PDB file of C-alpha atoms in Angstrom:
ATOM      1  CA  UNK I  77      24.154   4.329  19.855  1.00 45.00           C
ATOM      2  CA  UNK I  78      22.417   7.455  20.153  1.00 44.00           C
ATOM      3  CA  UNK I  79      22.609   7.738  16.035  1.00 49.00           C
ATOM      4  CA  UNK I  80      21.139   4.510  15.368  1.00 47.00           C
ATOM      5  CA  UNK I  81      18.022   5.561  17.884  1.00 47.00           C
ATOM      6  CA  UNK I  82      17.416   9.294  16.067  1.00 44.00           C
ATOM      7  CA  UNK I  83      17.833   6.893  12.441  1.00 50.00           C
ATOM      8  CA  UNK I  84      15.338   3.968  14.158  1.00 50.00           C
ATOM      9  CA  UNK I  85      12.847   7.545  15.155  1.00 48.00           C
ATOM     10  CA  UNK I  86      13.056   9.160  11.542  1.00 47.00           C
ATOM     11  CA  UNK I  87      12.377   5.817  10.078  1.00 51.00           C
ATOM     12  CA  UNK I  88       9.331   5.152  12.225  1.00 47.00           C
ATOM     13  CA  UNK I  89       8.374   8.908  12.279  1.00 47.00           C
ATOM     14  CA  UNK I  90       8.948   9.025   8.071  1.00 47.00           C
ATOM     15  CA  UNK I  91       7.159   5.145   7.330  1.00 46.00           C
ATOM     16  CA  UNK I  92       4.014   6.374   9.482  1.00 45.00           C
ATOM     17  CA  UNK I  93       3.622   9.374   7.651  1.00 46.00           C
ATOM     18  CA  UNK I  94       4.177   8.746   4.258  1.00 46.00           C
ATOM     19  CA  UNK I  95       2.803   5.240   4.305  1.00 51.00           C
ATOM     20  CA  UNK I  96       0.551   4.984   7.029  1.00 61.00           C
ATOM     21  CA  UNK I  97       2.356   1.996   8.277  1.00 71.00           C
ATOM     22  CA  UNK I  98       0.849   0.804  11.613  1.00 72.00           C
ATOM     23  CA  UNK I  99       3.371   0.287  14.343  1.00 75.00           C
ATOM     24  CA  UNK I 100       3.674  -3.197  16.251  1.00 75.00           C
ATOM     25  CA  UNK I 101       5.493  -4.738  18.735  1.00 81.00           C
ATOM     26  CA  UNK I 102       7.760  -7.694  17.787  1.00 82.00           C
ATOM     27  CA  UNK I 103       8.539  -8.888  14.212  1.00 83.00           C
ATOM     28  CA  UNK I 104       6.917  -9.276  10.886  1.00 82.00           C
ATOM     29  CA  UNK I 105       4.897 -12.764  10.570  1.00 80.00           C
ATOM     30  CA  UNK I 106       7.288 -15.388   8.377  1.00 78.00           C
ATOM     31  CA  UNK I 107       3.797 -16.740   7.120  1.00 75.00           C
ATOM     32  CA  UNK I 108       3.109 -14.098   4.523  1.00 80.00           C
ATOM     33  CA  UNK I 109       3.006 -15.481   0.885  1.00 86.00           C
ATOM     34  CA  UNK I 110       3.425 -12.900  -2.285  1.00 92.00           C
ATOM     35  CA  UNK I 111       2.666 -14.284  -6.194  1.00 93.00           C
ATOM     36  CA  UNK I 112       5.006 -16.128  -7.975  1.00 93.00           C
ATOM     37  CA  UNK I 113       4.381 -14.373 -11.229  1.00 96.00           C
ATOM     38  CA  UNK I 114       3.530 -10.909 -10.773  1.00 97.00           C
ATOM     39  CA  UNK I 115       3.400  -8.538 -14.067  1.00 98.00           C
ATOM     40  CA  UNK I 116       3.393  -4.971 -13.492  1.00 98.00           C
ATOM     41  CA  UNK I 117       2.700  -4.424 -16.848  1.00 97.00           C
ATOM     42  CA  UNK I 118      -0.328  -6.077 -16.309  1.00 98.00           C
ATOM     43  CA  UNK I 119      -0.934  -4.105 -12.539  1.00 98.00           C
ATOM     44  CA  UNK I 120      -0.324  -0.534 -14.184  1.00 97.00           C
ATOM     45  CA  UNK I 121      -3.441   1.521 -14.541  1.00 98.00           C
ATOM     46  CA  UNK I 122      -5.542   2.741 -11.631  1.00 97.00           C
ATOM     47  CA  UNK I 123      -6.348   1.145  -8.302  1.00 98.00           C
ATOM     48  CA  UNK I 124      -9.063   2.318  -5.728  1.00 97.00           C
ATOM     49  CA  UNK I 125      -8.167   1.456  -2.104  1.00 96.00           C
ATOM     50  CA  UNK I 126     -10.962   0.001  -0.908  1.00 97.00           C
ATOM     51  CA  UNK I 127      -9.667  -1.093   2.682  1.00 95.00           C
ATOM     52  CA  UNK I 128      -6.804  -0.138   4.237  1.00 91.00           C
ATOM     53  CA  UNK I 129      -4.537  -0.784   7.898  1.00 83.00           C
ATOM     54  CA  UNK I 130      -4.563   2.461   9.428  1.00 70.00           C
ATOM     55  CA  UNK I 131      -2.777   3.784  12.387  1.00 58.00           C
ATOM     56  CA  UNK I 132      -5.021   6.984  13.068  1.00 55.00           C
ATOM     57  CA  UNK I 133      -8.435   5.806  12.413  1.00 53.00           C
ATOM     58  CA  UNK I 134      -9.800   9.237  13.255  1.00 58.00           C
ATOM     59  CA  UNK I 135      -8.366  10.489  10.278  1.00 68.00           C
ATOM     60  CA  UNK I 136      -9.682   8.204   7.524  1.00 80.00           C
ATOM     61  CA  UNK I 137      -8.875   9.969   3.698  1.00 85.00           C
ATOM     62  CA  UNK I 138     -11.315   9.331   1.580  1.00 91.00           C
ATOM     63  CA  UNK I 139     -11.366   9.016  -2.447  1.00 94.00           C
ATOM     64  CA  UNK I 140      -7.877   6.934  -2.239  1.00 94.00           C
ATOM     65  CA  UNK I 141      -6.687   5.754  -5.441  1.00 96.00           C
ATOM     66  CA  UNK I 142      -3.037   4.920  -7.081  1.00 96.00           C
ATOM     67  CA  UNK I 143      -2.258   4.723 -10.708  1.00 97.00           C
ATOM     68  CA  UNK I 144       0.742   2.863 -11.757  1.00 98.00           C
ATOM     69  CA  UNK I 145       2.295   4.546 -14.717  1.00 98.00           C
ATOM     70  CA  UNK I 146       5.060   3.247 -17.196  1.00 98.00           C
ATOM     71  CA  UNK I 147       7.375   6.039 -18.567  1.00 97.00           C
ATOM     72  CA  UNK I 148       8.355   5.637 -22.279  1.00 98.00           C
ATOM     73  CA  UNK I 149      11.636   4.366 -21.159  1.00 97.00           C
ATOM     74  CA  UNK I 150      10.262   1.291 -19.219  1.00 96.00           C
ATOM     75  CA  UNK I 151      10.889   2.467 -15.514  1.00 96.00           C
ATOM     76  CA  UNK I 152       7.276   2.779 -13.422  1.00 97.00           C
ATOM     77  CA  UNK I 153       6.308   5.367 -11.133  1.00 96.00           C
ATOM     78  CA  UNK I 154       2.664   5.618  -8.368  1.00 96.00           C
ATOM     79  CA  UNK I 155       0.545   8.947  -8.717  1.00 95.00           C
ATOM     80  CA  UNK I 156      -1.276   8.918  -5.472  1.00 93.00           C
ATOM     81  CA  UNK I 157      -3.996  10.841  -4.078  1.00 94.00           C
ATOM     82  CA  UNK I 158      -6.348  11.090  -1.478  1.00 92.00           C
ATOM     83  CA  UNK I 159      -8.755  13.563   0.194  1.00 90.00           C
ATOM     84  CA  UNK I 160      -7.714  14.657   3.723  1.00 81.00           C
ATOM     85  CA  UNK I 161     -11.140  14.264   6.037  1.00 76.00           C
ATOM     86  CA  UNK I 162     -10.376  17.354   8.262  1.00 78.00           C
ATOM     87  CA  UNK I 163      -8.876  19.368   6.023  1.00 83.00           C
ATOM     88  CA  UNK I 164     -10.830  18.636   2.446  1.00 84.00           C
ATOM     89  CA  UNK I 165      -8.258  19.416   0.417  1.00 87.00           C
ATOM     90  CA  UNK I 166      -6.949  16.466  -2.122  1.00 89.00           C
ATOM     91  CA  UNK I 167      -3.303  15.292  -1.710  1.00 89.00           C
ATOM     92  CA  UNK I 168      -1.324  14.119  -4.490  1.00 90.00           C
ATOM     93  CA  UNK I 169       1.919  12.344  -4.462  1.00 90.00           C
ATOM     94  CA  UNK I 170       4.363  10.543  -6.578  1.00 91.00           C
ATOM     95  CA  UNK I 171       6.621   7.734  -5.795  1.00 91.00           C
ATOM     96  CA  UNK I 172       9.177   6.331  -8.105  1.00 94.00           C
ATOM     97  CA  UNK I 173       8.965   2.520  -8.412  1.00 96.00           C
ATOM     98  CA  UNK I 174      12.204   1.091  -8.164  1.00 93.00           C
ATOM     99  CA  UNK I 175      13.001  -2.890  -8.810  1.00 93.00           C
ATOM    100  CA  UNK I 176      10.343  -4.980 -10.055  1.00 96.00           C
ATOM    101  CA  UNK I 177      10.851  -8.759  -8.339  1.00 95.00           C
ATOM    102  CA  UNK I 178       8.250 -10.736 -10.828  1.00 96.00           C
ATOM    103  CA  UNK I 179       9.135 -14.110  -8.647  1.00 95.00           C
ATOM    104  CA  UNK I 180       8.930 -12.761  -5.797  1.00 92.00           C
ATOM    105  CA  UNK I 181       5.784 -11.080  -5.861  1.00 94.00           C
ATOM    106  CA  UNK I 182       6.947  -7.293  -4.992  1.00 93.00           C
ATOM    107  CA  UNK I 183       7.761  -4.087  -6.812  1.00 95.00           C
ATOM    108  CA  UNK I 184       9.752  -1.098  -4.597  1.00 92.00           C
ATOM    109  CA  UNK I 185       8.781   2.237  -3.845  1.00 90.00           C
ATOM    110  CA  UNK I 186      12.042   4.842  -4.152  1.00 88.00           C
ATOM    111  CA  UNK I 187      11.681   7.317  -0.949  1.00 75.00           C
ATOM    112  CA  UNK I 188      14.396   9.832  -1.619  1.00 71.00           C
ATOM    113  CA  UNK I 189      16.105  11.787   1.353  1.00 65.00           C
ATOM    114  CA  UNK I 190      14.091   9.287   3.611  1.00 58.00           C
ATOM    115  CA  UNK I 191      16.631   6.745   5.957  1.00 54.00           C
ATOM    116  CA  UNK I 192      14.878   3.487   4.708  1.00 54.00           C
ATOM    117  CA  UNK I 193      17.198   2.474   2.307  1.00 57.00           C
ATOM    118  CA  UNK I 194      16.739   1.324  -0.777  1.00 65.00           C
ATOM    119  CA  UNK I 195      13.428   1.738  -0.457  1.00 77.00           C
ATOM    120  CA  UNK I 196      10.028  -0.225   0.547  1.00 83.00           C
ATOM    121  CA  UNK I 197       8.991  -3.263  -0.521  1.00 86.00           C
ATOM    122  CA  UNK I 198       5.327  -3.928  -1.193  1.00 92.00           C
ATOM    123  CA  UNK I 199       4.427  -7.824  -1.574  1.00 94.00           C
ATOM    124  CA  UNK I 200       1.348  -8.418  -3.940  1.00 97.00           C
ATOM    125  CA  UNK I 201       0.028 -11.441  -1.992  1.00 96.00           C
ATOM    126  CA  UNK I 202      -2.856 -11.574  -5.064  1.00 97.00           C
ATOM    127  CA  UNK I 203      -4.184 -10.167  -7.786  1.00 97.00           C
ATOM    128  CA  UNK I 204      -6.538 -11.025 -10.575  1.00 97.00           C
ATOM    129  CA  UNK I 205      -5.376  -7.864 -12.059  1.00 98.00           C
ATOM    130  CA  UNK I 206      -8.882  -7.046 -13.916  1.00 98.00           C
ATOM    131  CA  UNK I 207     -10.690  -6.387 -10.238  1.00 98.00           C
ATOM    132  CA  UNK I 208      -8.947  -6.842  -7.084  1.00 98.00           C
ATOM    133  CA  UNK I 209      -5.131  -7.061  -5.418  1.00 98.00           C
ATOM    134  CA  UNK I 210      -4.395  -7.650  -2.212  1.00 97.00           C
ATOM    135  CA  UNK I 211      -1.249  -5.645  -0.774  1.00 96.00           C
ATOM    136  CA  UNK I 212       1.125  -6.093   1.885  1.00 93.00           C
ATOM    137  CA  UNK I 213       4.605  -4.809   3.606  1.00 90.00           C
ATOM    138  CA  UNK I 214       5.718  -5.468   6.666  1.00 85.00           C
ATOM    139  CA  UNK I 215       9.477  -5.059   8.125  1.00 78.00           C
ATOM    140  CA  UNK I 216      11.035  -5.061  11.365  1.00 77.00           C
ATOM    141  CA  UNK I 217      12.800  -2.502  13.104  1.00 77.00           C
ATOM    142  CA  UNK I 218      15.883  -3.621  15.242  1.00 76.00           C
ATOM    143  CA  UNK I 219      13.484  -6.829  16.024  1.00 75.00           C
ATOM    144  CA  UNK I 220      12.042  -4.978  18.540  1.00 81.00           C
ATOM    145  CA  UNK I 221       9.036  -2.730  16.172  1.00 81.00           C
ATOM    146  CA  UNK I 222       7.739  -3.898  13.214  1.00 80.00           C
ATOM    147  CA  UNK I 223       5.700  -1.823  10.687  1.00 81.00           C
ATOM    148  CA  UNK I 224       3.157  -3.006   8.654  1.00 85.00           C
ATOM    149  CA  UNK I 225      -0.225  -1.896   6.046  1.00 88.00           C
ATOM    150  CA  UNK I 226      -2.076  -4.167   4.346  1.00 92.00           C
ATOM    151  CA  UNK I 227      -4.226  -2.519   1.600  1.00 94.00           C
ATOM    152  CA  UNK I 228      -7.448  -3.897  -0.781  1.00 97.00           C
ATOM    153  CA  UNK I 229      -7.411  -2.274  -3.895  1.00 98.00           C
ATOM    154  CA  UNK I 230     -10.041  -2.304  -6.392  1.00 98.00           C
ATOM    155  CA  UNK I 231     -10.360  -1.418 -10.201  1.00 98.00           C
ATOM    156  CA  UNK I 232     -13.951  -0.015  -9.732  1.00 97.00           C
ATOM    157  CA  UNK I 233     -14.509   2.884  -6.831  1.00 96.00           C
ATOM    158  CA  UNK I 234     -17.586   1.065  -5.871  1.00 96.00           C
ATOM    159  CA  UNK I 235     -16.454  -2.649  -6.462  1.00 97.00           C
ATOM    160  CA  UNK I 236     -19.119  -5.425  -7.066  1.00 97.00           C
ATOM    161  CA  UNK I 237     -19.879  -7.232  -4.110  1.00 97.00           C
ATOM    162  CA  UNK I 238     -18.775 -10.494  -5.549  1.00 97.00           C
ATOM    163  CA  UNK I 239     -15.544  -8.423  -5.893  1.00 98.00           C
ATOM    164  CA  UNK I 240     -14.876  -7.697  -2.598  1.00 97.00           C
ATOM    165  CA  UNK I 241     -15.616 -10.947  -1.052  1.00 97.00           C
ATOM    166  CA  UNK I 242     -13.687 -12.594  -3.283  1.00 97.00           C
ATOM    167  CA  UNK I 243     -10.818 -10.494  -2.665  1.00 97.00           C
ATOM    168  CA  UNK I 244     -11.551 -10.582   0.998  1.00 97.00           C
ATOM    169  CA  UNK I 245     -11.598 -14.555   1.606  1.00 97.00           C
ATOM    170  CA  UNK I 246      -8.002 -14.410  -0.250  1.00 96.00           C
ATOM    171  CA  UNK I 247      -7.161 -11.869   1.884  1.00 94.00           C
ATOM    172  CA  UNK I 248      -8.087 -14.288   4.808  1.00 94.00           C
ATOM    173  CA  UNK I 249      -6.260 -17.241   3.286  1.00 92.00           C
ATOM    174  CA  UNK I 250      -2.951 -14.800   3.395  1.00 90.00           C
ATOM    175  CA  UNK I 251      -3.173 -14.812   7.130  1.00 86.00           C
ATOM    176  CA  UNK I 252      -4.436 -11.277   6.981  1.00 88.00           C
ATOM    177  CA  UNK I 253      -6.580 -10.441   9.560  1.00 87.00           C
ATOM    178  CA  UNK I 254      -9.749  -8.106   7.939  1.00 92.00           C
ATOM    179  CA  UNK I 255     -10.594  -7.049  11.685  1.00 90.00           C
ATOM    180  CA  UNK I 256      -7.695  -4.744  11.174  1.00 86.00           C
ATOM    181  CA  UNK I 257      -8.715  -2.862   8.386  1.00 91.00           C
ATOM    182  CA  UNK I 258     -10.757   0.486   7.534  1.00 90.00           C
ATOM    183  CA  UNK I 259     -13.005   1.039   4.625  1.00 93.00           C
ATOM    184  CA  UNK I 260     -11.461   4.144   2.837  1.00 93.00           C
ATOM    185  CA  UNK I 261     -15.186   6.079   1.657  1.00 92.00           C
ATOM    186  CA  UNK I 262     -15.078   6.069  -1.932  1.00 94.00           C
ATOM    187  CA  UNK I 263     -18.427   7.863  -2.440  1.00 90.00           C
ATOM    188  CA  UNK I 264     -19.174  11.525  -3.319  1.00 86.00           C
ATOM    189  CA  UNK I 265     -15.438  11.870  -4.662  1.00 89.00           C
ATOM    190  CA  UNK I 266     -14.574  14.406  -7.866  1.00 87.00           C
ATOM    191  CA  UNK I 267     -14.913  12.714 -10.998  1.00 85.00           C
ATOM    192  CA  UNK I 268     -12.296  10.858 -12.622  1.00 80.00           C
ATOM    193  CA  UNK I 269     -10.103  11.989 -15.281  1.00 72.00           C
TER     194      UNK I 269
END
């Protein structure tokens, strides 16, 4: 008993800080819908996180973006980075991508020497690809937890209006509740390379 509660803490402990998962009483809604079709190839490239479910709001990073990369042997991995508010300094980090599910909407992220085994599942609820995707994991934790982010992604760092409310009425139609989530400042970042 007392092994399963230190694995249910690392888990928690690990998923908040790596992921920024937000923490929840109860269990993961069963009214979340991913695509039916997702392409990775077609979702590789770079995506600016324009809104995001955040469990320490104080400590917004700013300048958020992931690029989805495709090795010459076919496997994908995520180059993230961010700018820590406090601090200033820009994290980067990289996270293998493990199975691809096109029907089912998700793709996995690999986190090695972490408890959650295999690894996390993110659910692409929608995506035209081109401008916007909508992002979304969520899983439960002994049914008594659940943790969950939700992220808007854009292809632009300062999206088109049309953009964004387009992304966030689909957002809406996914059950997602936009109350939740933070703007992530995209402004005044370094220039891309």
């Amino acid at each position: 008993m007392w092994s399963l509660k230190c694995n249910v803490f690392m888990m928690l402990m690990i998923a908040r800080q790596v992921l920024a998962l937000l923490v929840e009483k109860g269990t993961c809604p069963e009214n979340i819908t991913a695509l039916s079709d997702f392409d990775m190839e077609r979702f590789r490239g770079r995506w600016y996180t324009y809104s995001s479910l955040l469990n320490l709001r104080k400590n917004i990073p700013e300048c958020a973006y992931v690029d989805f990369i495709k090795r010459p042997n076919g496997s994908y991995f995520a180059e993230a980075s961010e700018i820590n508010q406090k601090t200033s300094t820009m994290k980067l980090k990289y996270h293998e991508i493990g199975r691809i599910e096109p029907k089912l909407g998700t793709y996995e992220i690999v986190l090695k020497g972490s408890p959650i085994e295999p690894g996390i599942h993110i659910n692409v609820l929608d995506t035209d690809y081109t401008s916007f995707a909508i992002c979304y994991l969520c899983f439960d934790v002994d049914s008594i937890v659940s943790l969950k982010a939700i992220i808007i992604r854009t292809r632009a760092r300062i999206p088109k209006a049309e953009t964004i409310h387009t992304a966030q009425r689909l957002a809406q139609l996914s059950n997602i509740d936009l109350s939740e989530l933070v703007k992530i400042p995209q402004d005044a970042c370094p220039i891309d390379n």
